[in-house]
Short mmCIF file of C-alpha atoms in Angstrom, two decimals:
data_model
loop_
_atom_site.label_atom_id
_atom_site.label_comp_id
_atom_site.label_asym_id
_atom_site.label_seq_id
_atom_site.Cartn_x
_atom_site.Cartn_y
_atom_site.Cartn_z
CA UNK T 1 33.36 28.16 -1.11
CA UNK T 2 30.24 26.13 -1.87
CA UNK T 3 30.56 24.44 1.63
CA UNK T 4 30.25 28.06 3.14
CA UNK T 5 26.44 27.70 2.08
CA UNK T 6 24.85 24.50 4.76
CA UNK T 7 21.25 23.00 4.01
CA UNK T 8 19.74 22.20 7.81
CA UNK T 9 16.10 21.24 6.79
CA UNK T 10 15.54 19.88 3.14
CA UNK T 11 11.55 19.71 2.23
CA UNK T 12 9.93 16.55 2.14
CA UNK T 13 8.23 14.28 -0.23
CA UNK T 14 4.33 14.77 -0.01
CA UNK T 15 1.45 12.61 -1.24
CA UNK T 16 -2.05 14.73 -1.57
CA UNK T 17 -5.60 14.72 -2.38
CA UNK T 18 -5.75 17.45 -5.58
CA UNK T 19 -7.19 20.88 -3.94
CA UNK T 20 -4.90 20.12 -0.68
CA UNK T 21 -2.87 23.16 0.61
CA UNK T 22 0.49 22.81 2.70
CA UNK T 23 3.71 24.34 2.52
CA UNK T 24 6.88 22.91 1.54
CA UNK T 25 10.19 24.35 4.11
CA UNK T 26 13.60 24.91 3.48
CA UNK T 27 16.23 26.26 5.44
CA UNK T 28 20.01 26.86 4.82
CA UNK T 29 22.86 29.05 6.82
CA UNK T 30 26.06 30.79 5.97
CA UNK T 31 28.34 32.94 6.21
CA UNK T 32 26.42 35.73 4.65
CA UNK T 33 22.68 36.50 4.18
CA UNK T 34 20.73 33.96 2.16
CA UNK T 35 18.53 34.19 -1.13
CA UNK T 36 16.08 31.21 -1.55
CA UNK T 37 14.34 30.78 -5.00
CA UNK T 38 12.36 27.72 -5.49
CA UNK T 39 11.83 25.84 -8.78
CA UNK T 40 9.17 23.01 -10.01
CA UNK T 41 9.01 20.26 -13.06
CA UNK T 42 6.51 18.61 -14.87
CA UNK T 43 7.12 16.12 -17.30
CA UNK T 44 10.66 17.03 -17.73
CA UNK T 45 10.14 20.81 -18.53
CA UNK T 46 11.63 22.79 -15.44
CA UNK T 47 11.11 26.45 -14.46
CA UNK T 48 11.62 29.05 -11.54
CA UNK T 49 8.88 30.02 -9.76
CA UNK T 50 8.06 33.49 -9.93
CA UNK T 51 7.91 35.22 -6.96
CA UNK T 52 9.06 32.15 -4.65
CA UNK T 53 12.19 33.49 -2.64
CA UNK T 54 10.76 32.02 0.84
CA UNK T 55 11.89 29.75 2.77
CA UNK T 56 8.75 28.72 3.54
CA UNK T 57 6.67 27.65 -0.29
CA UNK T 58 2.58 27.78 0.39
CA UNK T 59 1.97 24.89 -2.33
CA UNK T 60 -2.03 24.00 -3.59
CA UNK T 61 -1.98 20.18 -4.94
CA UNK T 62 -2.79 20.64 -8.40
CA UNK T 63 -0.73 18.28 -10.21
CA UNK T 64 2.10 15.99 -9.35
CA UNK T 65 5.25 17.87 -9.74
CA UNK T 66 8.85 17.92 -8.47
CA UNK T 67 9.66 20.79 -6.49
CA UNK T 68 13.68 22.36 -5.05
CA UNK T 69 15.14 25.13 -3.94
CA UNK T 70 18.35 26.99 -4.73
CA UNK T 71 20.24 29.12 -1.73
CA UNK T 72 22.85 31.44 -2.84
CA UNK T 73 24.70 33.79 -0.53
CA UNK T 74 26.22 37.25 -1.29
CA UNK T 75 29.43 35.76 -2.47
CA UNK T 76 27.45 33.57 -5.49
CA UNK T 77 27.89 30.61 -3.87
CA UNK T 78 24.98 28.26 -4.71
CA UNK T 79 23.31 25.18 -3.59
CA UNK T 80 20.46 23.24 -4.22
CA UNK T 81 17.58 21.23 -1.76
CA UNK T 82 16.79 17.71 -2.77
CA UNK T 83 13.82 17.40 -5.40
CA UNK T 84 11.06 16.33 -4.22
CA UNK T 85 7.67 14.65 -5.18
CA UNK T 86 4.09 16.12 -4.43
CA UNK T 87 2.13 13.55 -5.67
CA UNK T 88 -1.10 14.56 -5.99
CA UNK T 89 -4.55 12.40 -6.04
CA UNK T 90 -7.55 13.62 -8.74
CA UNK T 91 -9.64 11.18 -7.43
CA UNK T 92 -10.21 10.67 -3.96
CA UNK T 93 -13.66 8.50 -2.23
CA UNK T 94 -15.40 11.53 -0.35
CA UNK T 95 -14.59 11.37 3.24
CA UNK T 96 -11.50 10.89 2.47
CA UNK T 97 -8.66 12.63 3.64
CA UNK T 98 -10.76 12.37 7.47
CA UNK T 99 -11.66 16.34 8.13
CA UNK T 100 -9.42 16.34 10.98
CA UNK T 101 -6.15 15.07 8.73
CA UNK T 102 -3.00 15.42 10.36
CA UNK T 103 -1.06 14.01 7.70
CA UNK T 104 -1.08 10.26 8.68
CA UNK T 105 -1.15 7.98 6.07
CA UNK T 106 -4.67 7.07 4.48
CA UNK T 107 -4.85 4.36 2.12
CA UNK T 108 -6.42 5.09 -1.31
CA UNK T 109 -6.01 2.09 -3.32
CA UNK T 110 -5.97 -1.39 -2.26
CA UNK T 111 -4.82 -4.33 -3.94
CA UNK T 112 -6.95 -6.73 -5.86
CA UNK T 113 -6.77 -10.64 -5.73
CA UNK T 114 -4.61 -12.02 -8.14
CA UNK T 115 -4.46 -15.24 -10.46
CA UNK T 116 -1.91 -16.05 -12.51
CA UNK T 117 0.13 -18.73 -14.33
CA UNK T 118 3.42 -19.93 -13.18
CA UNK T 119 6.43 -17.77 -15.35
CA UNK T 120 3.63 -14.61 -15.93
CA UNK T 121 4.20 -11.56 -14.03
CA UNK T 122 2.27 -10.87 -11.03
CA UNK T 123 1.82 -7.24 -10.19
CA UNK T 124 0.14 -5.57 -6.81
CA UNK T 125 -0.63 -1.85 -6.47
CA UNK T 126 -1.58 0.23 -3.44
CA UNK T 127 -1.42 3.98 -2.97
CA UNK T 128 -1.75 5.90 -0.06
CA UNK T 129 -1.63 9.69 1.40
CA UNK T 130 0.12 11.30 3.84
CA UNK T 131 2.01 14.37 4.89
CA UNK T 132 4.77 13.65 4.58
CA UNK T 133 5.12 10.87 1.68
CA UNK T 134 4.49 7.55 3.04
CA UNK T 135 7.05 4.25 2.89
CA UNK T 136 5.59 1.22 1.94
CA UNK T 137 6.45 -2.16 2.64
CA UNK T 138 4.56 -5.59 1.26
CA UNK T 139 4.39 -8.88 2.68
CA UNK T 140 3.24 -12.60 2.38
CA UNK T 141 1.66 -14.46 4.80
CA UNK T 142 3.08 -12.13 7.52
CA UNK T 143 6.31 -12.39 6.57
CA UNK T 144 8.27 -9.14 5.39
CA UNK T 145 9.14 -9.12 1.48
CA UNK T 146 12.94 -7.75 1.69
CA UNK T 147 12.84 -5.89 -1.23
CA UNK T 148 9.31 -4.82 -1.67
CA UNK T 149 8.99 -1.30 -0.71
CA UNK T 150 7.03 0.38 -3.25
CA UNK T 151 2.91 1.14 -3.91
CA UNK T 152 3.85 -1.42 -6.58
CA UNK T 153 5.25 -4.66 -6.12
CA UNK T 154 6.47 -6.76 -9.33
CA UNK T 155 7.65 -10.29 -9.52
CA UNK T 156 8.82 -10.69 -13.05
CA UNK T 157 8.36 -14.81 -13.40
CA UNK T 158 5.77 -15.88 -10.79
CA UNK T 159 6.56 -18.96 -8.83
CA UNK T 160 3.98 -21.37 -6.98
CA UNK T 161 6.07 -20.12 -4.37
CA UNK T 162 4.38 -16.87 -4.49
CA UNK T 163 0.98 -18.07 -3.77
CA UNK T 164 -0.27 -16.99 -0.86
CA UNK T 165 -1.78 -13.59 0.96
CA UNK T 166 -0.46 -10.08 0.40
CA UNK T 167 -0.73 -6.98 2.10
CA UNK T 168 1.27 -4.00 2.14
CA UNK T 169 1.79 -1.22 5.16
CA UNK T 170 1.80 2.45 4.34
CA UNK T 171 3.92 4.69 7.18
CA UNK T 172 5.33 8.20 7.61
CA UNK T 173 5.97 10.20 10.96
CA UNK T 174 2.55 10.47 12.00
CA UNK T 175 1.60 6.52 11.58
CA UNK T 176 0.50 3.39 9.75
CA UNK T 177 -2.08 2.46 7.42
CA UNK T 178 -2.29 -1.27 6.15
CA UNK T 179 -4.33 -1.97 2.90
CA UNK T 180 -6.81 -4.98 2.69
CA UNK T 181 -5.44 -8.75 3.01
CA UNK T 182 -5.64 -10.13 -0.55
CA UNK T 183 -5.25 -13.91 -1.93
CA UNK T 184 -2.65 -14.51 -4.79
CA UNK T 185 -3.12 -18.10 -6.62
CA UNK T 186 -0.19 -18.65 -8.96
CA UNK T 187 -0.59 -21.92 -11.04
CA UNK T 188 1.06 -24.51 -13.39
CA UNK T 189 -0.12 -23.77 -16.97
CA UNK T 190 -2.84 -25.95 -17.71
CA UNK T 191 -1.74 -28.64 -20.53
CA UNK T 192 -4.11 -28.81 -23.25
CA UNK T 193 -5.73 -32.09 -24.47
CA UNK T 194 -4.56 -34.09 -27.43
CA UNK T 195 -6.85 -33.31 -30.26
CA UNK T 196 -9.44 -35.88 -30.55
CA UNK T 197 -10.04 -35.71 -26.93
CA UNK T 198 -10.65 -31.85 -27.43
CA UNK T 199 -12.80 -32.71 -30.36
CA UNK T 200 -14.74 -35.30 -28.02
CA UNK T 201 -15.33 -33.01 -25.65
CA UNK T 202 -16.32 -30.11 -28.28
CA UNK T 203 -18.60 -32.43 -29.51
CA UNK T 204 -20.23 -34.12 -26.29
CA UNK T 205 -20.88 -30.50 -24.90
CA UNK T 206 -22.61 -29.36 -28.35
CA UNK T 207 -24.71 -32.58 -28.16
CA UNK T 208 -25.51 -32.97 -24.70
CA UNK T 209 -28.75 -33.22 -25.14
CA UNK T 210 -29.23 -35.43 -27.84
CA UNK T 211 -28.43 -39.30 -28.38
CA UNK T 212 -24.43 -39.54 -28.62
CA UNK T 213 -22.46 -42.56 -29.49
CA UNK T 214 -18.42 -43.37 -28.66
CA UNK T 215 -16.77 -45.46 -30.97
CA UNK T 216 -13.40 -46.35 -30.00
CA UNK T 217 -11.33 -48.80 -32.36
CA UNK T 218 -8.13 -49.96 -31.18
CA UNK T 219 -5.98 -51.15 -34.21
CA UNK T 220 -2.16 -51.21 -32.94
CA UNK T 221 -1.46 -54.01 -30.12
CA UNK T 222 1.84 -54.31 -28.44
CA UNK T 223 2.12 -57.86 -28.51
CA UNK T 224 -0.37 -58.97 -31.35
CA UNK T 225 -0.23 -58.24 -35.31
CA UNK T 226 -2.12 -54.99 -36.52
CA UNK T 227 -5.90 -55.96 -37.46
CA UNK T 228 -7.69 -54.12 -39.85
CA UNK T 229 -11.14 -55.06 -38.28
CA UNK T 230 -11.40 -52.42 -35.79
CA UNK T 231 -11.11 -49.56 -38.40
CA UNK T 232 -13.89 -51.47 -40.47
CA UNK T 233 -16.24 -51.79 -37.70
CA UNK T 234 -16.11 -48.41 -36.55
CA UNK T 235 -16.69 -47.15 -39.83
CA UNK T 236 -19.31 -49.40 -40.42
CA UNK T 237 -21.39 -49.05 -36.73
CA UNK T 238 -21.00 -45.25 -37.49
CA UNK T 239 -22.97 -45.50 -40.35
CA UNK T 240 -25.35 -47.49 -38.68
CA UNK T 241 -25.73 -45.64 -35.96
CA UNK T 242 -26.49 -42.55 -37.80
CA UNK T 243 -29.26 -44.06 -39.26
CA UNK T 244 -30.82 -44.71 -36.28
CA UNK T 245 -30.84 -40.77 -34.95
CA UNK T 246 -27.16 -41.07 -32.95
CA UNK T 247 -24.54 -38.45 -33.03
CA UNK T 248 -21.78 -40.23 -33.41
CA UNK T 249 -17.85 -39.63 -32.22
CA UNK T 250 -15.16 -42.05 -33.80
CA UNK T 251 -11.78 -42.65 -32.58
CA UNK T 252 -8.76 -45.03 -33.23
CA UNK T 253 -6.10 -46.16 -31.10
#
């Protein structure tokens, strides 16, 4: 006999600035009069709302919860609304929700520019209001990202692919709000230098300003017998060198 008790409006989804005051509706029919009682959660602990056997549930934001409500009929037949989310905003720029808001969606949080290396992660995040919950939807260049359709939008393994500009578009019943255009720059990770030529460059930044001398020996030919000159020389001029006030940076081969 559950399917003698019929749901014809389930509440909605709402996303608030903290203070905000609105009213969640449900309403049911059957065979019989109808008892509403309305419950919440928060951080998995659920309870009954005292007092709350409305249809109608005057709600002010204080914290994001989940909110349903049971119907039962005379007959103890029972069903229950979908949960939903009031997701509520602490902190919200002032001016914001416009005085006049009607519910349309107002974007909170824009995305930020992104760089990262190829195989990273690359996350976006956006966040808007709106009466009832906006949808989002992201996209690259101007084209729409398929699967995309939350305030955050996660790419596990970046590609170079994924370069490119972002913006996402907040919408409920009442409108559209579009977040700022932002650049994403996903690169190949930079290879580092062999070691001498790191230690070169440590030591030519250190020592820019004084006198600085390369000595380069090359001791391995591909098409002439190893010479032992080159490593004497080097060692040699870098002694001589020093003397005379140079910094001096030796390599081989």
């Amino acid at each position: 006999f559950s399917a003698a008790i019929t749901i014809t409006e389930q509440p909605v989804s709402v996303s608030v600035p903290v203070g905000y005051t609105f009213t969640l509706r449900c309403r049911a029919q059957g065979r019989t009069s109808l008892q509403y009682q309305w419950f919440c959660q928060h951080q998995s602990v659920r309870q009954q709302i005292p007092g709350a056997t409305q249809q109608d549930l005057p709600v002010t934001a204080q914290q994001t919860q989940l909110y349903t409500c049971r119907v039962n009929d005379l007959y103890r037949n029972a069903v229950f609304s979908d949960w939903v989310k009031v997701e509520v905003h602490q902190c919200v720029a002032r001016g914001l929700p416009p005085q006049l808001w009607q519910g349309e969606p107002v974007m909170v949080l824009n995305p930020t520019e992104q760089r990262v290396e190829v195989g990273k992660p690359l996350q976006l995040q956006c966040a808007a209001m709106g009466v009832p919950a906006p949808s989002y939807q992201w996209y690259r260049n101007g084209n729409l990202l398929e699967h995309q359709k939350k305030k955050k939008l996660w790419i596990s393994q970046a590609k170079v692919s994924d370069s490119g500009t972002y913006l996402c578009c907040a919408s409920n019943s009442h409108g559209e709000h579009w977040t700022n255009a932002v650049d994403v720059h996903v690169e190949e990770r930079e290879t580092l230098p062999p070691a001498e030529h790191w230690q070169l460059c440590h030591s030519v930044s250190l020592l820019a300003t004084g006198k600085i001398a390369l000595l380069v020996g090359n001791n391995h030919y591909q098409h002439h017998p190893n010479l032992m000159a080159p490593v004497t020389d080097v060692f040699e001029l870098r002694l001589l060198l020093e003397q005379l006030g140079f910094q001096v940076v030796s390599l081989l081969d």
